[in-house]
PDB file of N, CA and C in Angstrom:
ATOM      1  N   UNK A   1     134.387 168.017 104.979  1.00 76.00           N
ATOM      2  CA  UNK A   1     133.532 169.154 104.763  1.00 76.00           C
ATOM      3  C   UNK A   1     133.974 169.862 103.478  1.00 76.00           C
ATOM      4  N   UNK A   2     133.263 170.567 102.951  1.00 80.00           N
ATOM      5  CA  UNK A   2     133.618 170.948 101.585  1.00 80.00           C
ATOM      6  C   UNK A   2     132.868 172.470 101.557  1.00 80.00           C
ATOM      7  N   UNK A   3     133.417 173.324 101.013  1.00 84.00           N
ATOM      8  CA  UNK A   3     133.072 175.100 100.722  1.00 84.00           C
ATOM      9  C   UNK A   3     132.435 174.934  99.639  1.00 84.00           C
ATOM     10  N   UNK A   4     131.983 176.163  99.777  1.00 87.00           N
ATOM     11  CA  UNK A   4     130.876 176.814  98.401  1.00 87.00           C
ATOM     12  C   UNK A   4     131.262 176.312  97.346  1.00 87.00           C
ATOM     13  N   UNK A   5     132.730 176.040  96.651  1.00 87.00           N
ATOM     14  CA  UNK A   5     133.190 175.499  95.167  1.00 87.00           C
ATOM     15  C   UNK A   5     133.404 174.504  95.123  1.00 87.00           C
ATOM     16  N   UNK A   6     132.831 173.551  96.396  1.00 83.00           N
ATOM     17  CA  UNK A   6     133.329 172.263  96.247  1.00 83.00           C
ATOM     18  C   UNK A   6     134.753 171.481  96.493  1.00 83.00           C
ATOM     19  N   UNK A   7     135.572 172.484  97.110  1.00 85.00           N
ATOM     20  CA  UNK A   7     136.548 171.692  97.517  1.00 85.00           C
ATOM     21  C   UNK A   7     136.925 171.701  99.188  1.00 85.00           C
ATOM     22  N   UNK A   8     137.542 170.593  99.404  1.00 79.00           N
ATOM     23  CA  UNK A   8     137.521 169.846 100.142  1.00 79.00           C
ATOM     24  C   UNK A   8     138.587 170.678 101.242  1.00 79.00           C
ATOM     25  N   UNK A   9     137.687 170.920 102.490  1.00 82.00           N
ATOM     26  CA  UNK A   9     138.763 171.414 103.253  1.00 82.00           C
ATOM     27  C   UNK A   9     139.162 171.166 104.787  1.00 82.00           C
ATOM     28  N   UNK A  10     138.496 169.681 104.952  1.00 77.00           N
ATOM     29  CA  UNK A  10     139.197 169.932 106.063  1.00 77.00           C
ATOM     30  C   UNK A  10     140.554 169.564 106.504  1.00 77.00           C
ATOM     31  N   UNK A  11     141.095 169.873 108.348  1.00 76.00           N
ATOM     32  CA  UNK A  11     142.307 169.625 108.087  1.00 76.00           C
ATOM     33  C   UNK A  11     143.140 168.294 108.397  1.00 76.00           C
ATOM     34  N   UNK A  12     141.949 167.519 108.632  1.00 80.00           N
ATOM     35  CA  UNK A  12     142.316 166.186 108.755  1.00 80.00           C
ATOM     36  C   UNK A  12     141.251 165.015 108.055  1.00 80.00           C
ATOM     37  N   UNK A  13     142.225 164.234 106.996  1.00 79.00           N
ATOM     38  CA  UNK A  13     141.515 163.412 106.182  1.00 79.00           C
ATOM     39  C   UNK A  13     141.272 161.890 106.678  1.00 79.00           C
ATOM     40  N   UNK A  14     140.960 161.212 107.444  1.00 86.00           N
ATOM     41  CA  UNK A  14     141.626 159.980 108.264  1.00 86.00           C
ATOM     42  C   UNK A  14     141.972 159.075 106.983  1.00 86.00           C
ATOM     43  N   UNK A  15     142.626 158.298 107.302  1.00 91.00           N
ATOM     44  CA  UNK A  15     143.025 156.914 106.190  1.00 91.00           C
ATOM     45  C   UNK A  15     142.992 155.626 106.591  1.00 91.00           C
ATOM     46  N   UNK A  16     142.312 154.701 105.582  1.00 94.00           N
ATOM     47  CA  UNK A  16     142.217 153.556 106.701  1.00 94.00           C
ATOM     48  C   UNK A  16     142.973 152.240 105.912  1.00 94.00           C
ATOM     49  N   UNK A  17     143.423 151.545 106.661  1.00 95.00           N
ATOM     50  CA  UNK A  17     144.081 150.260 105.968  1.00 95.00           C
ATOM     51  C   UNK A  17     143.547 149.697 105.069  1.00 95.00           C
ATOM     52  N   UNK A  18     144.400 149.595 104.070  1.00 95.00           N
ATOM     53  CA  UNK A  18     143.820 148.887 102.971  1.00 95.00           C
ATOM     54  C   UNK A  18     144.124 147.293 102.826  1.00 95.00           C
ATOM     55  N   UNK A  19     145.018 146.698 104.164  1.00 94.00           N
ATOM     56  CA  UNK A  19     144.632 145.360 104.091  1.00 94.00           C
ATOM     57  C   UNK A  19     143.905 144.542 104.939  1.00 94.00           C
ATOM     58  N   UNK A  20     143.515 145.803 106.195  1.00 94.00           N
ATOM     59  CA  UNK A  20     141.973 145.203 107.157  1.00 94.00           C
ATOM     60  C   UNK A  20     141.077 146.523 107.155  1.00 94.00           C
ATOM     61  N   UNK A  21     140.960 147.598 106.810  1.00 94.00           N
ATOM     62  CA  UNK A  21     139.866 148.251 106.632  1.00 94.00           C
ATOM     63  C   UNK A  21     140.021 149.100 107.530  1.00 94.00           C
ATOM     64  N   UNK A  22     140.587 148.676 108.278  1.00 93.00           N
ATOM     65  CA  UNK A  22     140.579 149.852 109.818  1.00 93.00           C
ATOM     66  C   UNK A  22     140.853 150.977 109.537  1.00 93.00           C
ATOM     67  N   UNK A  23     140.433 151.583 110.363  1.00 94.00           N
ATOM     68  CA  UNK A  23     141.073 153.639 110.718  1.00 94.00           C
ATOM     69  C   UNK A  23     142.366 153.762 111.129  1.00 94.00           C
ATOM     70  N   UNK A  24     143.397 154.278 110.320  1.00 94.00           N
ATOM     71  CA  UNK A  24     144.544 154.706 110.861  1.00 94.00           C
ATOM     72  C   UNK A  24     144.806 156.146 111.782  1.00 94.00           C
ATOM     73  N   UNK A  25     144.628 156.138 113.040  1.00 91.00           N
ATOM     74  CA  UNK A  25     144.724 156.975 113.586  1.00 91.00           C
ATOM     75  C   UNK A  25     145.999 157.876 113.043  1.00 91.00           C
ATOM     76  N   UNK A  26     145.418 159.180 113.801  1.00 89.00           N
ATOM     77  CA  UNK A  26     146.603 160.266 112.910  1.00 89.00           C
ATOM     78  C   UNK A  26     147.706 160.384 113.842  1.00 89.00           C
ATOM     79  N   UNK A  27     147.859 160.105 115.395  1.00 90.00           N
ATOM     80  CA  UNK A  27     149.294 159.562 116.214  1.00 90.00           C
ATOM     81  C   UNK A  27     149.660 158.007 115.616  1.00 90.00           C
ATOM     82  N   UNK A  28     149.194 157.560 115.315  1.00 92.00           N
ATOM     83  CA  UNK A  28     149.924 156.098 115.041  1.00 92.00           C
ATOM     84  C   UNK A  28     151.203 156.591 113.732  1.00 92.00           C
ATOM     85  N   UNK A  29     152.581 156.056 114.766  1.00 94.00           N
ATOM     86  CA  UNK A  29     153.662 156.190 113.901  1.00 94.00           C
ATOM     87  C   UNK A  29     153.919 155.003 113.178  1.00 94.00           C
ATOM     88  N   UNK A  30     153.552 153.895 113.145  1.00 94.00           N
ATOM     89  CA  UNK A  30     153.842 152.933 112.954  1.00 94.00           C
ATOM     90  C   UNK A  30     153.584 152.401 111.147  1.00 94.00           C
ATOM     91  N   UNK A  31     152.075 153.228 110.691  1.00 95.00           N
ATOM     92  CA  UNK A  31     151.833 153.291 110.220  1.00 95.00           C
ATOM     93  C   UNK A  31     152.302 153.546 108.484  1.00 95.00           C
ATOM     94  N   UNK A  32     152.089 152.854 107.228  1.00 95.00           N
ATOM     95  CA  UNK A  32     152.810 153.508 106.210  1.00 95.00           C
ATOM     96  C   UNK A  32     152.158 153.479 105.142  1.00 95.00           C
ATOM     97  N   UNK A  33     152.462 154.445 104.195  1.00 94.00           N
ATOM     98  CA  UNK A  33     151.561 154.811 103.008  1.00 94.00           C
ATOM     99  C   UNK A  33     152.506 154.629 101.725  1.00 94.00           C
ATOM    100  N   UNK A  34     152.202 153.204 101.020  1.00 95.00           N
ATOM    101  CA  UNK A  34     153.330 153.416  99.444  1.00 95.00           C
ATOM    102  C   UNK A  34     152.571 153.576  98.267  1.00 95.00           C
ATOM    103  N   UNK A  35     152.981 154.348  97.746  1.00 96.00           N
ATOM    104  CA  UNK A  35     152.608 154.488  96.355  1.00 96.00           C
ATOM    105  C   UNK A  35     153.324 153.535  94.991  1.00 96.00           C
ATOM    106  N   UNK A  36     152.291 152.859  94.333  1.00 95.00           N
ATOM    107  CA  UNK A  36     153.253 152.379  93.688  1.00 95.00           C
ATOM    108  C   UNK A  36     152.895 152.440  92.072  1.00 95.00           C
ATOM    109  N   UNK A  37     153.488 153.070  91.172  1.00 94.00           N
ATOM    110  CA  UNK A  37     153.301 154.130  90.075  1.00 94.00           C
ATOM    111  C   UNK A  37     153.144 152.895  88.757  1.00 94.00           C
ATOM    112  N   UNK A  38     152.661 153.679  88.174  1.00 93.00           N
ATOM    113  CA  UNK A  38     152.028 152.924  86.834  1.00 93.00           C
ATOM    114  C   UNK A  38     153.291 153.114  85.728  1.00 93.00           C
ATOM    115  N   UNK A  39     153.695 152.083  85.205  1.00 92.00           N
ATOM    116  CA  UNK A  39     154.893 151.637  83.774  1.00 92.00           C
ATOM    117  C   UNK A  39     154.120 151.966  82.595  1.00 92.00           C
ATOM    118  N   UNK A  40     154.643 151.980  81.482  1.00 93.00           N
ATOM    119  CA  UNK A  40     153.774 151.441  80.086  1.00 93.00           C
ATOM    120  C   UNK A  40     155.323 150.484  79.335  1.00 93.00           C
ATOM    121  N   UNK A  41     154.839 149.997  78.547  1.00 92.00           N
ATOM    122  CA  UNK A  41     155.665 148.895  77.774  1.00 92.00           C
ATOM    123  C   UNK A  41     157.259 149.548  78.021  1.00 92.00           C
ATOM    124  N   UNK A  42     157.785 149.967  78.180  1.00 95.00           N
ATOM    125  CA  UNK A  42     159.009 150.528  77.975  1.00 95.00           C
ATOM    126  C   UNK A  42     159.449 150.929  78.971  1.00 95.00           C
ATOM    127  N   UNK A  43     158.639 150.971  80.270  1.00 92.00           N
ATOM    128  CA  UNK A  43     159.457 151.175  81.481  1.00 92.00           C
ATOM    129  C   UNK A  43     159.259 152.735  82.364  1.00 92.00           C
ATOM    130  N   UNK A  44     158.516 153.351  81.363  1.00 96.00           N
ATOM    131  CA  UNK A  44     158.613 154.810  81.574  1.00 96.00           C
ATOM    132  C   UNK A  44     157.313 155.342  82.494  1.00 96.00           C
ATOM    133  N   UNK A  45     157.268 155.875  83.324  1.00 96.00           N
ATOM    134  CA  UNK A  45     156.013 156.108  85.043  1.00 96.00           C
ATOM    135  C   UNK A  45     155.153 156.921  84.044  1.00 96.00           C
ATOM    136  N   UNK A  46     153.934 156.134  83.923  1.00 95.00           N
ATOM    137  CA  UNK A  46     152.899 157.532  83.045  1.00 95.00           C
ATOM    138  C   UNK A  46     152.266 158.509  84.465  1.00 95.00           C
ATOM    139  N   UNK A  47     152.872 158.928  85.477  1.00 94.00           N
ATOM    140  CA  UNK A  47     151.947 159.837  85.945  1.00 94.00           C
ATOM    141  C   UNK A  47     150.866 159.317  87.063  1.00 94.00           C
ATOM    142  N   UNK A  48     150.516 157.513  86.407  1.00 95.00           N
ATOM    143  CA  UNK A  48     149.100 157.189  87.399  1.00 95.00           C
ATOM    144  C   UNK A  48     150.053 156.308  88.921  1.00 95.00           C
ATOM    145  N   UNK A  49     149.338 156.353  89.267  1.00 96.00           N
ATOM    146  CA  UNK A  49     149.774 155.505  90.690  1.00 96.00           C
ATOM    147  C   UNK A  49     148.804 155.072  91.462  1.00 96.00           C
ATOM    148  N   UNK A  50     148.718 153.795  92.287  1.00 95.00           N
ATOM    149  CA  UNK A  50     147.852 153.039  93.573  1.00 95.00           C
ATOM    150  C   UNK A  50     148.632 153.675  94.965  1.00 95.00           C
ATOM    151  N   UNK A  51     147.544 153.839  95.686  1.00 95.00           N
ATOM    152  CA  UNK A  51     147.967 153.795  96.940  1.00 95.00           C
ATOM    153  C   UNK A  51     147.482 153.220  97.701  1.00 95.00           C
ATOM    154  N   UNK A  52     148.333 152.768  98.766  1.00 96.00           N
ATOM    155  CA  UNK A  52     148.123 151.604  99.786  1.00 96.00           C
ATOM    156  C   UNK A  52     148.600 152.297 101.210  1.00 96.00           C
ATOM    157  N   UNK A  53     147.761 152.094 101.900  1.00 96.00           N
ATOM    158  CA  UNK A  53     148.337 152.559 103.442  1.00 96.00           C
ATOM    159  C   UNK A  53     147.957 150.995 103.977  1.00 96.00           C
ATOM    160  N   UNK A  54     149.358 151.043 104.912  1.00 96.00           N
ATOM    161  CA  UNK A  54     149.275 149.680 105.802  1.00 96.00           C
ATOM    162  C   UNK A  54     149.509 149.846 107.171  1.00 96.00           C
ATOM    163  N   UNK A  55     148.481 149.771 107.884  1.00 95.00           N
ATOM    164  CA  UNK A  55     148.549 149.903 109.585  1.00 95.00           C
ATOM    165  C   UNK A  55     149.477 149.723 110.265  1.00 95.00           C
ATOM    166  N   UNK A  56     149.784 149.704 111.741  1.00 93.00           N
ATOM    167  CA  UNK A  56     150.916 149.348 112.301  1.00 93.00           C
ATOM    168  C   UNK A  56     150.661 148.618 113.103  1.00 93.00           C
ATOM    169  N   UNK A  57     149.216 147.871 112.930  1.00 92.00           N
ATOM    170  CA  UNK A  57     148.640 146.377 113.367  1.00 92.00           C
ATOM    171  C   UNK A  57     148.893 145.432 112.647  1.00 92.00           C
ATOM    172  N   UNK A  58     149.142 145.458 111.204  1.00 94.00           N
ATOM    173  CA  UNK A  58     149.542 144.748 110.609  1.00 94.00           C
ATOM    174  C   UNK A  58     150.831 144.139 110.385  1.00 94.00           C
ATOM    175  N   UNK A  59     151.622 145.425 110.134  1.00 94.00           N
ATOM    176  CA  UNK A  59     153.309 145.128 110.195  1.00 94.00           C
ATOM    177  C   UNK A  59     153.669 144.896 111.965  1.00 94.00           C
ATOM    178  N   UNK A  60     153.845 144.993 112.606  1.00 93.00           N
ATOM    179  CA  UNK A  60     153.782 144.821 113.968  1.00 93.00           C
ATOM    180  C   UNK A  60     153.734 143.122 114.221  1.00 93.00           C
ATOM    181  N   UNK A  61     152.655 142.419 113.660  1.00 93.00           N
ATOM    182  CA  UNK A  61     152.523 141.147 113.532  1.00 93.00           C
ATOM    183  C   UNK A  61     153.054 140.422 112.428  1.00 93.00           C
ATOM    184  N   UNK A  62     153.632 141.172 111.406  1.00 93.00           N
ATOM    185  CA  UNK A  62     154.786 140.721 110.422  1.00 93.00           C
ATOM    186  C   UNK A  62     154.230 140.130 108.990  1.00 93.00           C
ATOM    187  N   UNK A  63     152.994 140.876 108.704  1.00 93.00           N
ATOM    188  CA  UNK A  63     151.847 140.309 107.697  1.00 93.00           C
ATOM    189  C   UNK A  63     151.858 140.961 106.546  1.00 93.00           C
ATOM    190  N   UNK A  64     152.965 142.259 107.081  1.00 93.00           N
ATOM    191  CA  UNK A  64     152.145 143.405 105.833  1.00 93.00           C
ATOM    192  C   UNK A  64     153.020 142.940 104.571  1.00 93.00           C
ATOM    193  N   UNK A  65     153.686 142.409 104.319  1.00 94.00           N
ATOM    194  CA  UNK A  65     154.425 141.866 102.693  1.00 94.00           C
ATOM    195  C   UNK A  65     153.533 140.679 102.316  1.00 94.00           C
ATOM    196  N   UNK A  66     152.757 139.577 103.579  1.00 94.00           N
ATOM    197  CA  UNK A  66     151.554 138.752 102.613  1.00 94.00           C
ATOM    198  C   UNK A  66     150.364 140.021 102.106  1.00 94.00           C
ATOM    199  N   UNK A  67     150.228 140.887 102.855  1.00 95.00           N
ATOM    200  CA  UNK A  67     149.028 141.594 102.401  1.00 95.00           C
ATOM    201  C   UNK A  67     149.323 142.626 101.422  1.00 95.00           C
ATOM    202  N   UNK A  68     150.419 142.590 101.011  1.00 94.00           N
ATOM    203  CA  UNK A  68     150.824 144.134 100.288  1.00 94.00           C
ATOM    204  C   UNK A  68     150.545 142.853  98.934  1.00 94.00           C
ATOM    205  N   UNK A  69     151.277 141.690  98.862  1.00 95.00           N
ATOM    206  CA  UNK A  69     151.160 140.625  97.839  1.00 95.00           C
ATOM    207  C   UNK A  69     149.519 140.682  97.284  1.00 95.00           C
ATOM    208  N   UNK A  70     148.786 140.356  98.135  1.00 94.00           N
ATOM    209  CA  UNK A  70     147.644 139.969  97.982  1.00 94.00           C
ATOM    210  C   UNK A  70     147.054 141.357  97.397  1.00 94.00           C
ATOM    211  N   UNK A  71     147.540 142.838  97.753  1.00 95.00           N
ATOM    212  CA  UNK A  71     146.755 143.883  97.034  1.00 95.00           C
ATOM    213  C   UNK A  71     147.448 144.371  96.042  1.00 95.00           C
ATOM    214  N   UNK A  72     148.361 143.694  95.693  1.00 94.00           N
ATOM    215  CA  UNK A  72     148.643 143.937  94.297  1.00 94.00           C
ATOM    216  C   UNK A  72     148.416 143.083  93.421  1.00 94.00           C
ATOM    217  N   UNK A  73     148.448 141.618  93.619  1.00 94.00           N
ATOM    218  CA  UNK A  73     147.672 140.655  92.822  1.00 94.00           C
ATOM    219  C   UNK A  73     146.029 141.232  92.415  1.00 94.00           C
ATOM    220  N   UNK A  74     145.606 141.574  93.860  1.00 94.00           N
ATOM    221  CA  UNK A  74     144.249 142.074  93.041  1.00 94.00           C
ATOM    222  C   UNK A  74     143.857 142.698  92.463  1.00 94.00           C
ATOM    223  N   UNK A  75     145.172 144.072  92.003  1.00 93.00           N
ATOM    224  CA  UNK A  75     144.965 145.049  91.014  1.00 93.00           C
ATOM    225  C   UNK A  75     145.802 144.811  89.697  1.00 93.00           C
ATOM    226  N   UNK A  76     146.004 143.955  89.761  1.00 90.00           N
ATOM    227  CA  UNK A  76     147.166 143.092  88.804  1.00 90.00           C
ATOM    228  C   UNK A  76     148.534 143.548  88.279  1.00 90.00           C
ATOM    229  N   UNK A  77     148.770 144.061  89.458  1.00 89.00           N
ATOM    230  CA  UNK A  77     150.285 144.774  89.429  1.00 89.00           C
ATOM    231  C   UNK A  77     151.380 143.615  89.367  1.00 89.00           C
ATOM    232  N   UNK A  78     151.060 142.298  90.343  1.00 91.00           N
ATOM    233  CA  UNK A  78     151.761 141.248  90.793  1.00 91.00           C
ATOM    234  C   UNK A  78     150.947 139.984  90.033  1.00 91.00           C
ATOM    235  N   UNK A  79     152.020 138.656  89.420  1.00 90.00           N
ATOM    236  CA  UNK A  79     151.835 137.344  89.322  1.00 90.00           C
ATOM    237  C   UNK A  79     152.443 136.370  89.916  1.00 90.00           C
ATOM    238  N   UNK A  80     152.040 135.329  90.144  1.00 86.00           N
ATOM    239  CA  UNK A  80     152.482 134.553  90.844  1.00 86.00           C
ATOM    240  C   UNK A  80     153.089 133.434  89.924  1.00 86.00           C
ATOM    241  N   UNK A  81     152.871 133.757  88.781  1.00 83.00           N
ATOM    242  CA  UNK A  81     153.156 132.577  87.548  1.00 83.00           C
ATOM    243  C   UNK A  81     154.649 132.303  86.981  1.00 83.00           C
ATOM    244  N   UNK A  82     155.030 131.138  86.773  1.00 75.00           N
ATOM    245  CA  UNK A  82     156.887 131.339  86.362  1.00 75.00           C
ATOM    246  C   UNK A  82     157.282 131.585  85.513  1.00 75.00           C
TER     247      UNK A  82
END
């Protein structure tokens, strides 16, 4: 929901997995959210960052490092090349 100026207020935002889509309920402890920050040539964090939340359906079944792989290959954070 959002007020008269346009910002955003309510007090719960849900979040949903970003390697099956699902709704992360807001009791699920299991659950985890990494951020992982943007370099430039020299090593130094400009400020930008991806975020990834990964269910606790996923890690639970022991998947979430193939799927964390697979969503960073697709933003081309990760290669697989030697």
């Amino acid at each position: 929901m959002q007020n008269d100026e346009g910002k955003i207020v309510d007090l719960y935002l849900p979040r949903k997995c970003s390697a099956t889509n699902r709704l992360i309920p807001a009791k699920e402890h299991a659950a985890v959210q990494l951020n992982v920050g943007q370099v430039d040539a020299n090593g130094v964090y400009t400020g930008e960052f991806y975020t990834f939340a990964i269910a606790g359906f996923v890690r639970v079944r022991g998947e979430s490092d193939a799927c964390l792989n697979r969503l960073l290959y697709q933003k081309g954070l990760l290669t697989f090349a030697k």
